[in-house]
Coordinates of C-alpha atoms in Angstrom, one line a residue:
Chain A
M1 CA 3.7 7.7 -21.1
I2 CA 1.4 9.2 -18.6
H3 CA 3.0 10.3 -15.3
V4 CA 0.8 10.4 -12.1
V5 CA 1.9 12.2 -9.0
G6 CA 0.4 11.7 -5.6
H7 CA -0.3 9.3 -2.8
T8 CA 0.1 5.6 -2.7
A9 CA -1.6 4.5 0.5
I10 CA -2.7 1.4 2.4
D11 CA -6.3 1.3 3.6
N12 CA -7.2 -0.7 6.6
I13 CA -11.0 -1.0 6.7
S14 CA -12.4 -2.6 9.9
K15 CA -15.8 -3.5 11.2
V16 CA -16.5 -3.0 15.0
P17 CA -19.6 -3.7 17.0
H18 CA -19.5 -0.1 18.3
L19 CA -17.1 2.9 18.2
P20 CA -15.2 3.3 21.5
K21 CA -15.4 6.3 23.7
A22 CA -12.2 7.8 25.1
N23 CA -10.3 5.3 27.4
C24 CA -12.4 2.4 26.2
S25 CA -11.7 -0.4 23.8
T26 CA -13.6 -2.5 21.2
H27 CA -12.9 -5.5 19.1
I28 CA -12.5 -5.7 15.4
S29 CA -14.7 -8.4 13.9
D30 CA -13.3 -8.0 10.3
R31 CA -10.3 -6.1 8.9
Q32 CA -9.6 -5.9 5.2
I33 CA -6.5 -4.3 3.7
Y34 CA -6.9 -2.5 0.4
F35 CA -4.3 -1.0 -2.0
G36 CA -5.3 2.6 -2.1
G37 CA -4.2 6.2 -2.6
G38 CA -5.6 8.3 -5.4
A39 CA -2.5 8.5 -7.6
S40 CA -1.9 4.8 -7.3
N41 CA -5.6 4.0 -8.1
I42 CA -5.3 6.2 -11.3
A43 CA -2.0 4.6 -12.3
A44 CA -3.5 1.2 -11.9
G45 CA -6.5 2.2 -14.0
I46 CA -4.3 3.5 -16.8
A47 CA -2.1 0.3 -16.7
M48 CA -5.2 -1.9 -16.8
L49 CA -6.4 0.1 -19.9
G50 CA -3.0 -0.9 -21.6
E51 CA -1.3 2.5 -21.5
E52 CA 2.2 3.2 -20.2
V53 CA 2.2 4.9 -16.8
T54 CA 4.8 6.0 -14.2
L55 CA 3.7 6.6 -10.6
H56 CA 5.5 9.2 -8.5
S57 CA 4.8 8.6 -4.8
C58 CA 6.4 8.7 -1.4
I59 CA 6.7 5.3 0.2
G60 CA 8.1 3.9 3.4
G61 CA 10.5 1.0 4.1
D62 CA 7.5 -1.2 4.6
F63 CA 6.5 -1.0 0.9
V64 CA 9.7 -2.5 -0.5
G65 CA 8.9 -6.2 -1.4
S66 CA 5.3 -5.9 -0.2
E67 CA 2.3 -7.5 -1.9
Y68 CA 1.2 -4.0 -3.0
E69 CA 4.5 -3.5 -4.8
L70 CA 4.3 -6.9 -6.4
W71 CA 0.8 -6.1 -7.6
M72 CA 2.1 -2.8 -9.2
K73 CA 4.9 -4.7 -10.9
K74 CA 2.5 -7.3 -12.3
L75 CA 0.3 -4.5 -13.7
G76 CA 3.4 -3.0 -15.3
I77 CA 3.3 0.3 -13.5
R78 CA 6.7 2.1 -13.6
R79 CA 7.6 3.4 -10.2
Q80 CA 9.5 6.6 -9.4
F81 CA 9.4 6.5 -5.6
F82 CA 10.8 8.7 -2.9
I83 CA 11.6 6.1 -0.4
V84 CA 11.8 7.1 3.3
P85 CA 13.2 3.9 4.9
D86 CA 12.3 4.8 8.5
A87 CA 8.7 6.0 7.8
H88 CA 5.5 4.1 6.9
T89 CA 3.8 4.2 3.6
P90 CA 0.8 6.5 4.1
T91 CA -1.8 4.4 5.9
A92 CA -5.5 4.9 6.7
F93 CA -7.4 3.1 9.5
M94 CA -11.1 3.3 9.1
F95 CA -13.5 1.7 11.7
T96 CA -17.2 1.4 10.9
D97 CA -19.8 0.2 13.4
E98 CA -23.0 -1.6 13.0
N99 CA -24.9 1.7 12.6
G100 CA -22.6 2.7 9.7
D101 CA -20.9 5.4 11.9
Q102 CA -17.2 5.7 11.1
M103 CA -13.9 7.0 12.5
T104 CA -10.8 7.5 10.4
F105 CA -7.2 7.8 11.4
F106 CA -4.8 8.8 8.6
E107 CA -1.0 8.5 8.8
W108 CA 0.7 10.8 6.3
G109 CA 4.0 8.9 7.0
A110 CA 6.5 8.9 4.1
S111 CA 4.5 11.6 2.2
K112 CA 6.3 14.2 4.3
A113 CA 9.2 13.7 1.8
F114 CA 7.1 15.5 -0.9
A115 CA 7.9 18.8 1.0
T116 CA 11.6 18.5 0.2
A117 CA 11.6 16.3 -2.9
D118 CA 12.9 17.5 -6.3
A119 CA 10.0 18.1 -8.6
P120 CA 10.4 16.3 -11.9
A121 CA 9.9 18.0 -15.2
L122 CA 7.4 15.7 -17.1
P123 CA 6.0 15.7 -20.6
F124 CA 2.5 14.6 -19.5
V125 CA 1.5 14.5 -15.9
H126 CA -1.6 14.1 -13.8
M127 CA -1.5 15.5 -10.3
A128 CA -3.7 13.8 -7.7
T129 CA -3.9 14.6 -4.0
A130 CA -0.4 15.1 -2.5
D131 CA 1.5 18.0 -1.0
P132 CA 0.1 21.3 -2.6
E133 CA 3.5 22.9 -2.7
F134 CA 5.1 19.9 -4.4
N135 CA 2.2 19.7 -7.0
C136 CA 2.8 23.5 -7.7
R137 CA 6.4 22.8 -8.4
V138 CA 5.6 19.8 -10.7
A139 CA 3.1 21.9 -12.6
E140 CA 5.6 24.7 -13.1
R141 CA 8.2 22.5 -14.5
S142 CA 6.1 20.1 -16.6
E143 CA 4.9 20.4 -20.2
F144 CA 1.3 19.2 -20.3
T145 CA -0.5 19.0 -16.9
S146 CA -3.7 17.6 -15.6
F147 CA -4.8 18.6 -12.1
D148 CA -7.3 17.2 -9.6
P149 CA -7.3 18.9 -6.2
G150 CA -9.7 16.4 -4.7
Q151 CA -10.4 16.7 -1.0
D152 CA -7.0 18.6 -0.7
V153 CA -8.7 21.6 -2.3
F154 CA -9.1 23.0 1.3
W155 CA -5.3 22.9 1.8
Y156 CA -4.4 25.1 -1.2
T157 CA -3.8 28.8 -0.4
K158 CA -4.9 31.4 -3.0
E159 CA -1.3 31.8 -4.2
Q160 CA -0.8 28.0 -4.6
L161 CA -4.1 27.6 -6.4
T162 CA -3.4 30.5 -8.7
S163 CA 0.0 29.2 -9.5
I164 CA -1.0 25.6 -10.2
I165 CA -4.1 26.5 -12.3
D166 CA -1.9 28.9 -14.4
N167 CA 0.1 25.8 -15.3
T168 CA -2.8 23.5 -15.7
D169 CA -4.1 22.2 -19.1
I170 CA -6.8 19.9 -17.9
L171 CA -8.7 20.5 -14.6
F172 CA -10.8 17.8 -13.0
A173 CA -13.2 18.6 -10.1
N174 CA -16.6 17.8 -8.7
Q175 CA -19.2 20.5 -7.8
H176 CA -17.9 20.9 -4.2
E177 CA -14.4 21.4 -5.4
V178 CA -15.4 23.8 -8.1
H179 CA -17.2 25.9 -5.5
Q180 CA -14.2 25.8 -3.1
M181 CA -11.8 26.8 -5.8
C182 CA -14.0 29.8 -6.8
T183 CA -14.2 30.8 -3.2
T184 CA -10.5 30.6 -2.6
L185 CA -9.7 32.4 -5.8
G186 CA -12.5 34.9 -5.5
I187 CA -13.7 34.3 -9.1
S188 CA -16.8 32.9 -10.8
R189 CA -17.2 29.4 -12.3
E190 CA -16.9 31.0 -15.8
E191 CA -13.7 32.7 -14.9
L192 CA -12.2 29.5 -13.5
V193 CA -13.2 27.6 -16.7
R194 CA -11.5 30.2 -18.9
K195 CA -8.2 29.7 -17.1
V196 CA -7.6 26.2 -18.5
D197 CA -7.7 24.5 -21.9
M198 CA -10.2 21.8 -20.6
A199 CA -12.3 21.8 -17.5
I200 CA -14.0 18.5 -16.6
F201 CA -16.6 18.9 -13.9
T202 CA -18.4 15.9 -12.6
M203 CA -21.9 15.9 -11.1
S204 CA -22.1 12.4 -9.6
G205 CA -25.2 10.6 -11.0
D206 CA -26.0 13.6 -13.2
G207 CA -23.1 13.1 -15.6
S208 CA -20.3 15.5 -16.3
T209 CA -19.3 18.4 -18.5
L210 CA -16.2 19.0 -20.6
T211 CA -15.6 22.7 -21.3
T212 CA -13.0 23.9 -23.7
R213 CA -12.2 27.5 -24.7
E214 CA -14.7 27.0 -27.7
N215 CA -17.4 24.6 -26.5
E216 CA -19.1 22.9 -23.7
Y217 CA -19.9 19.2 -24.0
F218 CA -22.3 17.2 -21.7
V219 CA -21.2 13.6 -20.9
P220 CA -24.2 11.5 -19.7
V221 CA -23.7 8.7 -17.2
V222 CA -23.5 5.1 -18.2
P223 CA -26.0 3.3 -15.8
V224 CA -24.4 0.4 -13.9
T225 CA -25.3 -1.6 -10.8
L226 CA -23.5 0.0 -7.8
A227 CA -20.9 -2.4 -6.3
D228 CA -18.7 0.1 -4.4
P229 CA -18.2 3.8 -5.1
T230 CA -14.6 3.9 -3.6
G231 CA -12.2 5.1 -6.3
A232 CA -14.9 5.8 -8.9
S233 CA -13.5 9.2 -9.7
D234 CA -10.0 7.7 -9.9
S235 CA -11.3 5.3 -12.6
Y236 CA -12.9 8.2 -14.4
R237 CA -9.6 10.1 -14.6
A238 CA -7.7 6.9 -15.7
G239 CA -10.2 6.4 -18.5
F240 CA -10.2 10.0 -19.7
L241 CA -6.4 10.3 -19.6
S242 CA -5.8 7.0 -21.4
A243 CA -8.3 7.9 -24.1
Chain B
M1 CA 12.0 -27.1 27.5
I2 CA 9.4 -24.7 28.7
H3 CA 6.2 -24.5 26.6
V4 CA 4.2 -21.2 26.5
V5 CA 0.6 -21.1 25.2
G6 CA -1.2 -17.9 24.3
H7 CA -1.2 -14.8 22.1
T8 CA 1.4 -13.6 19.7
A9 CA 0.1 -10.1 18.7
I10 CA 1.2 -7.1 16.8
D11 CA 0.7 -3.7 18.6
N12 CA 0.3 -0.5 16.6
I13 CA 0.7 2.4 19.0
S14 CA -0.2 5.8 17.4
K15 CA -0.1 9.3 18.6
V16 CA -2.9 11.7 17.4
P17 CA -3.6 15.3 18.2
H18 CA -7.1 14.5 19.4
L19 CA -9.4 11.4 19.4
P20 CA -12.1 11.6 16.7
K21 CA -15.8 11.7 17.3
A22 CA -18.1 9.5 15.2
N23 CA -17.9 10.3 11.5
C24 CA -14.8 12.5 11.9
S25 CA -11.2 11.9 11.2
T26 CA -7.8 12.7 12.7
H27 CA -4.2 12.3 11.5
I28 CA -1.6 10.1 13.1
S29 CA 1.6 12.0 13.9
D30 CA 3.6 8.9 14.9
R31 CA 2.9 5.1 14.7
Q32 CA 5.2 2.5 16.2
I33 CA 4.7 -1.2 15.6
Y34 CA 5.8 -3.5 18.5
F35 CA 6.1 -7.2 18.8
G36 CA 3.6 -8.1 21.5
G37 CA 1.2 -10.7 22.9
G38 CA 1.7 -12.0 26.4
A39 CA 2.8 -15.5 25.5
S40 CA 5.2 -14.3 22.9
N41 CA 6.7 -11.8 25.4
I42 CA 7.2 -14.5 28.0
A43 CA 8.8 -16.9 25.4
A44 CA 11.1 -14.1 24.3
G45 CA 12.1 -13.5 27.9
I46 CA 12.8 -17.2 28.5
A47 CA 14.9 -17.4 25.3
M48 CA 16.9 -14.3 26.2
L49 CA 17.7 -15.9 29.6
G50 CA 19.2 -18.8 27.7
E51 CA 16.5 -21.5 28.3
E52 CA 14.8 -23.6 25.7
V53 CA 11.3 -22.5 24.9
T54 CA 8.5 -23.5 22.5
L55 CA 5.7 -21.0 21.8
H56 CA 2.2 -22.2 20.9
S57 CA 0.2 -19.4 19.3
C58 CA -2.4 -18.8 16.5
I59 CA -1.0 -16.7 13.7
G60 CA -2.3 -15.4 10.3
G61 CA -0.9 -15.7 6.8
D62 CA 0.7 -12.2 7.4
F63 CA 3.1 -13.6 10.0
V64 CA 5.0 -16.0 7.7
G65 CA 8.3 -14.5 6.8
S66 CA 7.5 -11.3 8.7
E67 CA 10.1 -9.3 10.7
Y68 CA 8.4 -10.6 13.9
E69 CA 9.0 -14.2 12.8
L70 CA 12.6 -13.5 11.8
W71 CA 13.1 -11.9 15.3
M72 CA 11.7 -15.1 17.0
K73 CA 14.0 -17.3 14.9
K74 CA 17.0 -15.2 15.8
L75 CA 16.1 -15.6 19.5
G76 CA 15.9 -19.3 19.1
I77 CA 12.2 -19.6 20.0
R78 CA 10.7 -22.9 18.8
R79 CA 7.3 -22.3 17.2
Q80 CA 4.3 -24.6 17.2
F81 CA 1.9 -22.4 15.4
F82 CA -1.7 -22.9 14.4
I83 CA -1.6 -21.0 11.1
V84 CA -4.9 -19.5 9.7
P85 CA -3.8 -18.3 6.2
D86 CA -6.8 -16.1 5.5
A87 CA -6.8 -14.4 8.9
H88 CA -4.5 -11.7 10.4
T89 CA -2.2 -12.4 13.3
P90 CA -4.0 -10.8 16.4
T91 CA -3.4 -7.1 16.1
A92 CA -4.0 -4.2 18.4
F93 CA -4.5 -0.5 17.3
M94 CA -4.0 2.0 20.2
F95 CA -4.4 5.7 19.6
T96 CA -3.3 8.2 22.3
D97 CA -4.0 11.9 22.2
E98 CA -2.2 14.8 23.6
N99 CA -4.1 14.6 26.9
G100 CA -3.1 11.0 27.3
D101 CA -6.6 9.7 26.5
Q102 CA -6.7 6.5 24.6
M103 CA -8.8 4.3 22.3
T104 CA -8.0 0.6 21.6
F105 CA -9.3 -1.6 18.8
F106 CA -8.3 -5.3 19.1
E107 CA -8.5 -7.8 16.3
W108 CA -8.7 -11.3 17.7
G109 CA -8.0 -12.6 14.1
A110 CA -6.3 -16.0 13.8
S111 CA -6.8 -16.7 17.6
K112 CA -10.2 -17.9 16.7
A113 CA -8.4 -21.1 15.8
F114 CA -7.7 -21.9 19.5
A115 CA -11.4 -22.8 19.8
T116 CA -11.1 -25.9 17.6
A117 CA -7.3 -26.6 17.9
D118 CA -6.1 -29.9 19.4
A119 CA -4.7 -29.2 22.8
P120 CA -1.1 -30.5 23.2
A121 CA 0.0 -32.7 26.1
L122 CA 3.1 -31.0 27.5
P123 CA 5.6 -31.8 30.2
F124 CA 6.0 -28.2 31.4
V125 CA 3.7 -25.5 30.2
H126 CA 2.8 -21.9 31.0
M127 CA -0.6 -20.7 30.0
A128 CA -0.9 -16.9 29.2
T129 CA -3.9 -15.1 28.0
A130 CA -5.7 -17.0 25.2
D131 CA -9.0 -18.9 24.7
P132 CA -10.1 -20.0 28.2
E133 CA -11.5 -23.3 26.8
F134 CA -8.3 -24.1 25.0
N135 CA -6.2 -23.3 28.1
C136 CA -8.5 -25.7 30.2
R137 CA -7.9 -28.5 27.7
V138 CA -4.1 -27.9 27.7
A139 CA -4.0 -27.9 31.5
E140 CA -6.0 -31.1 31.6
R141 CA -3.6 -32.9 29.3
S142 CA -0.3 -31.5 30.5
E143 CA 2.0 -32.7 33.3
F144 CA 3.3 -29.6 35.0
T145 CA 1.3 -26.4 34.5
S146 CA 1.8 -22.7 35.3
F147 CA -1.3 -20.5 34.8
D148 CA -1.7 -16.8 34.5
P149 CA -5.3 -15.6 33.8
G150 CA -4.2 -12.0 33.3
Q151 CA -6.9 -9.6 32.1
D152 CA -8.8 -12.7 30.6
V153 CA -9.8 -13.5 34.2
F154 CA -13.2 -11.9 33.5
W155 CA -13.8 -14.3 30.6
Y156 CA -13.4 -17.5 32.7
T157 CA -16.7 -19.1 33.8
K158 CA -16.8 -20.7 37.3
E159 CA -16.6 -24.2 35.7
Q160 CA -13.6 -23.2 33.5
L161 CA -11.7 -21.6 36.4
T162 CA -12.4 -24.6 38.7
S163 CA -11.2 -27.0 36.0
I164 CA -8.0 -25.1 35.1
I165 CA -7.0 -24.4 38.7
D166 CA -7.5 -28.1 39.7
N167 CA -4.8 -28.8 37.0
T168 CA -2.5 -25.9 37.9
D169 CA 0.8 -26.3 39.7
I170 CA 1.9 -22.6 39.7
L171 CA -0.6 -19.8 39.7
F172 CA 0.5 -16.2 38.9
A173 CA -1.8 -13.2 39.5
N174 CA -1.9 -9.6 40.6
Q175 CA -4.2 -8.4 43.4
H176 CA -7.1 -7.5 41.0
E177 CA -7.0 -11.0 39.4
V178 CA -6.8 -12.7 42.8
H179 CA -9.9 -10.8 43.9
Q180 CA -11.7 -11.7 40.6
M181 CA -10.8 -15.4 40.9
C182 CA -12.1 -15.5 44.5
T183 CA -15.4 -13.8 43.4
T184 CA -15.9 -16.1 40.5
L185 CA -15.2 -19.2 42.5
G186 CA -16.9 -18.0 45.7
I187 CA -13.9 -18.8 47.9
S188 CA -11.4 -16.9 50.1
R189 CA -7.9 -16.0 49.2
E190 CA -6.6 -18.7 51.6
E191 CA -8.8 -21.3 49.9
L192 CA -7.5 -20.3 46.5
V193 CA -3.9 -20.5 47.6
R194 CA -4.4 -24.0 49.0
K195 CA -5.7 -25.3 45.6
V196 CA -2.2 -25.0 44.0
D197 CA 1.4 -26.0 44.9
M198 CA 2.7 -22.5 44.4
A199 CA 0.8 -19.2 44.3
I200 CA 2.7 -16.1 43.2
F201 CA 0.8 -12.9 43.8
T202 CA 2.3 -9.6 42.7
M203 CA 1.6 -6.3 44.4
S204 CA 3.1 -3.9 41.9
G205 CA 5.7 -1.6 43.6
D206 CA 5.1 -3.5 46.9
G207 CA 6.8 -6.7 45.8
S208 CA 5.3 -10.1 45.6
T209 CA 4.5 -13.2 47.7
L210 CA 5.2 -16.9 46.9
T211 CA 3.0 -19.2 48.9
T212 CA 3.6 -23.0 49.0
R213 CA 1.6 -25.5 51.0
E214 CA 4.2 -25.1 53.8
N215 CA 5.4 -21.5 53.7
E216 CA 4.8 -18.0 52.5
Y217 CA 7.8 -16.0 51.2
F218 CA 7.9 -12.3 50.6
V219 CA 9.8 -11.2 47.5
P220 CA 10.9 -7.5 47.7
V221 CA 11.1 -5.3 44.7
V222 CA 14.4 -4.5 43.0
P223 CA 14.3 -0.7 42.5
V224 CA 14.9 0.4 38.9
T225 CA 14.4 3.5 36.9
L226 CA 11.1 3.2 35.1
A227 CA 11.5 3.1 31.3
D228 CA 8.2 1.5 30.2
P229 CA 5.9 -0.7 32.3
T230 CA 4.6 -2.6 29.2
G231 CA 5.3 -6.3 29.5
A232 CA 6.8 -6.0 33.0
S233 CA 4.7 -8.9 34.4
D234 CA 5.6 -11.0 31.3
S235 CA 9.3 -10.5 32.2
Y236 CA 8.6 -11.5 35.8
R237 CA 7.1 -14.8 34.6
A238 CA 9.9 -15.4 32.2
G239 CA 12.5 -14.9 34.9
F240 CA 10.6 -17.0 37.5
L241 CA 10.0 -19.9 35.1
S242 CA 13.6 -19.9 33.8
A243 CA 15.0 -20.0 37.3

């Protein structure tokens, strides 16, 4: 059983003819609702690969009985939710105009419950983007931990990052995140790598590296036709952890 | 039985610390979802006043079984809906920052179905904001008609406005809308008033006038403590039509 901790979110992706200025309005020509959130994406990937998975997320009263929940049930994802009945499930509103310019509004919503939630002690856990403090507490109490700071890397203090990496077995990051972690911690890339059993650093179209205490392996890309890059790194983590 | 034609809409009203520029994001500190749409507001008012009412709106697959629908059922509103299963119920997203500046994104969604829907022939109908062409067809076929162009007054061509007012018994408008109708039609306020049996023109805090072919009545305001002006004119129409 792989446990995944982090956001379950609802993405509203809309097309507009132009982005509005302050005190103006525009009309939405198309709006699609996607099942998102990094942790939920990873859990779905693991479930699709046939592994047992439990998702730990904060959700609002709007999630119970929703199509998103039904889809998780169908995939066989076990759910350990912190339910905040009077809050919304984290929701993103993205508006893209005809020039490809974009505006994003993100509602943290129910995820505020991470701040006060009891951190579970888990045998094998992957920590995706969520509350840094909550992730630190999960890492401290859990046995085997995989950590992926993602775009939240900017929100981790030096103390939080030191604490969570001390408790991390597998570290996932892209080049920007590696750079930011080294800056926050004031250490080199080599020193960062030595702090964990396995460091997996991705380099977009250039493949990725897996560094253990003994060896460094280069993992080449598998060329595919690009359909949509959204969630690609979540799929990578789902595949790696399942394998 | 009073029939009301026009929008049923869902209003998402969010607070943000600042409005984003293009290619930037912001977080939502609070999001409230309101049951909106002018026609739906008026139907709810009529139902609350104890009169029988039927609402004619275009709704999406998301409306069926929603809390909004359950609320309408509880109020006893009869529903004659054009259902577009693969579209959303018209939805507005309003974001207000700490300076009170605002951005609005409106999704017309299922209301596109008005364009091709069969117009009903009704004994007593109020037409709120909706598709101008559809409202013209309803007015043409119905017996006793009340018309309220609202902010859609700018979307009516001279031909559409001429046609619908020729078939209108009661005309509701505020001062801006009266001015715009006179401009579009190229006639004076007096000529506009003479085209209908009853013209009800509101003047915000200064009260309103009811003009028939014989008399003009001034209706003073009833002073109240302002809680929220949203939908005030919808309540006015609900009260007038019920009485």
